[in-house]
Coordinates of C-alpha atoms in Angstrom, one line a residue:
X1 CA 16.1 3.5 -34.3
X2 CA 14.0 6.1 -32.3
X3 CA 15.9 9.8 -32.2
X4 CA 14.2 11.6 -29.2
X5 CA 15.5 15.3 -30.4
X6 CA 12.7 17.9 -29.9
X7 CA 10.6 14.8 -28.7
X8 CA 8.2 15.4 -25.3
X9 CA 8.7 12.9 -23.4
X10 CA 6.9 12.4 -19.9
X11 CA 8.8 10.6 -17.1
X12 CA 6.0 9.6 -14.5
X13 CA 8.4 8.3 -11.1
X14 CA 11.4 10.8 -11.9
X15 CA 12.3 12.1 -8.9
X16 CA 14.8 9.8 -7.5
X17 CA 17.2 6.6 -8.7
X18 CA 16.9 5.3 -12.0
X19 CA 13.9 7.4 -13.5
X20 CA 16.1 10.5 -12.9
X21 CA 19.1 9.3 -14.1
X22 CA 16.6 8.3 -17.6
X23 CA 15.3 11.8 -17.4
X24 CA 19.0 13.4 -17.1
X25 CA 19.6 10.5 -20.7
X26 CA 16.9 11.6 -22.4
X27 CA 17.9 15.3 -21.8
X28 CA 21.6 15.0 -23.3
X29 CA 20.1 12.9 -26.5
X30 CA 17.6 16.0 -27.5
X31 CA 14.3 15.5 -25.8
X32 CA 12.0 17.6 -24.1
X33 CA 11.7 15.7 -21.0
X34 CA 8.8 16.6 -18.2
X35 CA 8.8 14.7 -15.2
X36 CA 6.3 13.8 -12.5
X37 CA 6.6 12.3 -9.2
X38 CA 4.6 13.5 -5.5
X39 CA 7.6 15.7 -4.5
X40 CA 7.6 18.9 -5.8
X41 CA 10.8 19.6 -4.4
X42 CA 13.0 17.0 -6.2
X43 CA 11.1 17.3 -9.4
X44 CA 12.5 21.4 -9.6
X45 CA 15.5 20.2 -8.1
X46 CA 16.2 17.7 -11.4
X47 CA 14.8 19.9 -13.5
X48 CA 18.0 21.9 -13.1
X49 CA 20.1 18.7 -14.0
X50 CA 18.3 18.0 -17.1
X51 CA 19.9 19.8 -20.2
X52 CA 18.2 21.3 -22.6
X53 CA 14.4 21.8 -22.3
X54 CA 12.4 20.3 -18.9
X55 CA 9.4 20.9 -17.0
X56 CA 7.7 18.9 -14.2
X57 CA 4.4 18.3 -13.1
X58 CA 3.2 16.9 -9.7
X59 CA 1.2 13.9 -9.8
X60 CA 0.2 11.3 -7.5
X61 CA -0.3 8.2 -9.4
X62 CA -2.5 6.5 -6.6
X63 CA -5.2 9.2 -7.2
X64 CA -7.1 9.2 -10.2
X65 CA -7.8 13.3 -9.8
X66 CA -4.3 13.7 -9.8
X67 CA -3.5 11.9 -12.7
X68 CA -6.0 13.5 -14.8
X69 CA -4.8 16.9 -13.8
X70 CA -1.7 15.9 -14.5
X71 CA -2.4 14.9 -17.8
X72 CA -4.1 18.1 -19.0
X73 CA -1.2 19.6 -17.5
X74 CA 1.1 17.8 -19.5
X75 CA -0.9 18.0 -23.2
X76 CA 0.5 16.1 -26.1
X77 CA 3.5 14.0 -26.0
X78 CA 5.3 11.8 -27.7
X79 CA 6.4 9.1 -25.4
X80 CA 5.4 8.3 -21.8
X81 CA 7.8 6.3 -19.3
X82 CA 7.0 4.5 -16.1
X83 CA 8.8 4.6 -13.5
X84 CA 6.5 4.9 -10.0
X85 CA 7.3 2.2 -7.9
X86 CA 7.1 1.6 -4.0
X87 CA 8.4 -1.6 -2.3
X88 CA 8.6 -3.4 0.6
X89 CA 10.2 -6.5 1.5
X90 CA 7.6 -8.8 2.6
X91 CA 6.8 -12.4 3.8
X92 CA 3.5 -13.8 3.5
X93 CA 3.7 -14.4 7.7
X94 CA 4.6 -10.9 7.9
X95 CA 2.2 -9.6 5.6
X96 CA 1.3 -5.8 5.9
X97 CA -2.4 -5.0 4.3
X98 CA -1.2 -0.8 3.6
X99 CA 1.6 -1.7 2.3
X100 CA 0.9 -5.0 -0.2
X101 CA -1.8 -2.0 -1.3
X102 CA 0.2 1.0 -2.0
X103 CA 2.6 -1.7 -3.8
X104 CA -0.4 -2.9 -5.8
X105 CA -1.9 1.0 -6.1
X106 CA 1.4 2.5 -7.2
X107 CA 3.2 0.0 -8.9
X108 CA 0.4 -1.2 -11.3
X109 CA -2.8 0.3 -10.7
X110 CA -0.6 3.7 -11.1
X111 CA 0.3 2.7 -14.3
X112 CA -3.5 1.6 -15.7
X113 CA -4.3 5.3 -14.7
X114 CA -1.4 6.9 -16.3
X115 CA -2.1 4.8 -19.6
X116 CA -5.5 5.6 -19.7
X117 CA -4.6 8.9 -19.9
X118 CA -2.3 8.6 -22.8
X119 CA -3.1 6.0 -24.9
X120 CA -6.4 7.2 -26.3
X121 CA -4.4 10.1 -27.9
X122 CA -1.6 8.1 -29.1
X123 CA -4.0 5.5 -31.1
X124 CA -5.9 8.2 -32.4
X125 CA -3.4 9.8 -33.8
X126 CA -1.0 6.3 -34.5
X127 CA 1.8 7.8 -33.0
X128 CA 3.0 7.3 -29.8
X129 CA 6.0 5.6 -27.4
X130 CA 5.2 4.1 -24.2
X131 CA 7.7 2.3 -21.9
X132 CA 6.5 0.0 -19.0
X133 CA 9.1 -0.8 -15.9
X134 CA 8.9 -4.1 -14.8
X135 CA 11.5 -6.5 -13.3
X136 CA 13.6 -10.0 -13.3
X137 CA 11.2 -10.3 -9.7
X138 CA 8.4 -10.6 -11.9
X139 CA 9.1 -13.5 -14.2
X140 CA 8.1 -16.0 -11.4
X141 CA 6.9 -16.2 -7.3
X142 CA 9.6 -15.6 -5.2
X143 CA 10.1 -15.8 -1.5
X144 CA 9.8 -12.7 0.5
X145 CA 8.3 -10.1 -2.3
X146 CA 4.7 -10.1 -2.0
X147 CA 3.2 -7.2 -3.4
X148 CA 5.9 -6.4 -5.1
X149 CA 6.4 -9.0 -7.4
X150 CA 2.9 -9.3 -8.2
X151 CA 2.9 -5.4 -8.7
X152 CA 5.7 -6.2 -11.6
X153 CA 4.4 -9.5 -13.0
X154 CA 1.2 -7.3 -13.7
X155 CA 3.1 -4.6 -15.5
X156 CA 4.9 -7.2 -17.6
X157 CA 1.6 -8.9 -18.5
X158 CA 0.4 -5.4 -19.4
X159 CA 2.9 -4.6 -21.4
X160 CA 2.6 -7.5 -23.3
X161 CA -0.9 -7.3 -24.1
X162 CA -0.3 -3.3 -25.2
X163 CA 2.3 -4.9 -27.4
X164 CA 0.3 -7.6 -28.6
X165 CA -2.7 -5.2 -30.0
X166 CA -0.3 -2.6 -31.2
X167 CA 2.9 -4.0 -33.0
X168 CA 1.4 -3.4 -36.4
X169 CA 0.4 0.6 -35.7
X170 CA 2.2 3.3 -35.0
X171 CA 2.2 3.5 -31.4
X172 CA 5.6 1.5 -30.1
X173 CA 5.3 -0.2 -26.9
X174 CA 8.6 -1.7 -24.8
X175 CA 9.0 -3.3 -21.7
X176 CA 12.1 -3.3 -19.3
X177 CA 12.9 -5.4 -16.8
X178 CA 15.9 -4.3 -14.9
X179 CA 17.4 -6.4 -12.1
X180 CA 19.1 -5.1 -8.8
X181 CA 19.5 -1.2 -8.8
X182 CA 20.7 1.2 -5.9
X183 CA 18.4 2.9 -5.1
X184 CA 16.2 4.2 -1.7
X185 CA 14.2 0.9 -2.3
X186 CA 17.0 -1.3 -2.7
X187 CA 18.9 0.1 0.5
X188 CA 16.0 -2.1 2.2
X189 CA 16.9 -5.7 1.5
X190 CA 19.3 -7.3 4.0
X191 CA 20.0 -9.8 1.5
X192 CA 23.2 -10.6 -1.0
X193 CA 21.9 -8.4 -4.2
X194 CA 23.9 -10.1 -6.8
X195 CA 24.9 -7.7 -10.5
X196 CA 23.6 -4.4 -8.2
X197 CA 24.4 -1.6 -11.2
X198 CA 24.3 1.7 -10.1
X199 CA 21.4 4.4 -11.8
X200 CA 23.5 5.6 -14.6
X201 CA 24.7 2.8 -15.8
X202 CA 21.1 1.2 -15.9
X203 CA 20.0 3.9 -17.1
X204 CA 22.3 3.7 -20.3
X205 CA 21.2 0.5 -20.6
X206 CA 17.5 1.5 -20.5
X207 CA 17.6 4.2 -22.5
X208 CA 19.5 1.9 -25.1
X209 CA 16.9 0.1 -25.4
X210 CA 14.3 3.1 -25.9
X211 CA 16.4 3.6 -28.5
X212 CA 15.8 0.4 -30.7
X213 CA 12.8 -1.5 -32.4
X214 CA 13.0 -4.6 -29.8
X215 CA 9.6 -5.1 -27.4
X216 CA 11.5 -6.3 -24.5
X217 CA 14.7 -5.9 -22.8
X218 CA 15.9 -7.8 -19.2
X219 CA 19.2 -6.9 -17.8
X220 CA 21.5 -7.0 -16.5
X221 CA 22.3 -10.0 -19.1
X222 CA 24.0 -13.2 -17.1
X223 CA 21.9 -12.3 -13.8
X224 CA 18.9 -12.0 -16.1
X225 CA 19.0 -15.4 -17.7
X226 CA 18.9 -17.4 -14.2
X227 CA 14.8 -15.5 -13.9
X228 CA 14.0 -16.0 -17.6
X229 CA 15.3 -19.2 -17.2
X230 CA 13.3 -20.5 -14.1
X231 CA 10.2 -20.1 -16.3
X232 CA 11.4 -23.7 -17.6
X233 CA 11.4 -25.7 -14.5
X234 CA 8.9 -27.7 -12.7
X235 CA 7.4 -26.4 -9.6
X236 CA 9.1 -29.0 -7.6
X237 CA 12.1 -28.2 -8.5
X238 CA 11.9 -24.4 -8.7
X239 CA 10.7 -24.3 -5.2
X240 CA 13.8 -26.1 -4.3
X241 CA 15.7 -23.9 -5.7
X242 CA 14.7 -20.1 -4.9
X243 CA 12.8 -20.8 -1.4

């Protein structure tokens, strides 16, 4: 089981919804916890919610320049967690070209930048925790979430391929795939949004799973079986189904 006392832990998309509820988590179990996000506002505003010992450092994860800066700024750690996201309900017949980009650019690309910051250090010196956000939207297409499923589908396949190369060293790589959460994004959908948990309960449910040796974690449980599922079907028939 991975113990995060006196731990430095960097939280990149902390500001807001369920990556400050993990930073707030990972504060009351004993980890130094800095977080990053664009605002520099809300990033001092949770550092005084965190207990125990936090920092934060602005970073724009769309910029390279920033996340290099960021980075020195940061130094070592011993874990890195991704949580940057933007998102946009989309159609393909309503497709928007700035904002299927900043999806891709922040959701994914964002995440490549971040990691190629970090990672060189961690395999050098075989130690090292990184935690990739993806979601049940990712597992397969579905109607109305271009760019953002893709985004997430990418960071699962990424995560899987860290994983893949690195389960026999002492880096420890984990993906989460969390479901409906309420959150600024989610207050966009005008749809049903079935098993909708609120931050802090997903957030014990991520951290959890920081917490043990399993790669992969996709919650919440019942809700996440219909995606994992759908993996199984034909295309005729899955079609049929979630269009």
């Amino acid at each position: 089981m991975t113990e995060f006392q006196n731990k430095r832990y960097w939280l990149v998309g902390a500001s807001e919804g369920l990556g400050r509820a993990v930073a707030i988590a990972l504060g009351k179990l004993g980890a130094e916890v800095i977080v990053s996000a664009r605002s520099e506002e809300r990033l001092s505003e949770l550092c005084d919610e965190i207990p125990g010992s936090s920092s934060y450092v602005v970073c724009d994860v769309s910029d390279q320049a920033s996340v290099e800066n960021a980075a020195k700024q940061v130094g070592q750690i011993d874990g890195m967690v991704y949580l940057a996201g933007v998102y946009w309900p989309m159609k393909a017949q309503e497709w928007d070209a700035a904002n299927v980009n900043a999806m891709c650019d922040v959701n994914f690309n964002g995440a490549a930048r971040v990691l190629g910051e970090i990672l060189p250090q961690m395999t050098q010196r075989d130690h090292g925790h990184v935690v990739l956000t993806g979601s049940l939207s990712g597992f397969r297409g579905l109607p109305g979430a271009i760019g953002y499923g893709a985004s997430k589908a990418g960071i699962m396949y990424l995560a899987e391929s860290l994983y893949a190369d690195l389960r026999k060293t002492g880096v420890k790589v984990q993906l989460i795939n969390p479901g409906f959460i309420k959150t600024r994004l989610t207050e966009k959908n005008d749809f049903s949004m079935p098993f909708i948990m609120e931050p802090d309960d997903a957030a014990d449910v991520f951290v959890s799973h920081m917490r043990s040796s399993k790669f992969k974690k996709s919650f919440p449980g019942l809700f996440s079986l219909l995606f994992r599922g759908s993996q199984l079907l034909p295309d005729w028939l899955y079609y049929r189904i979630f269009s």
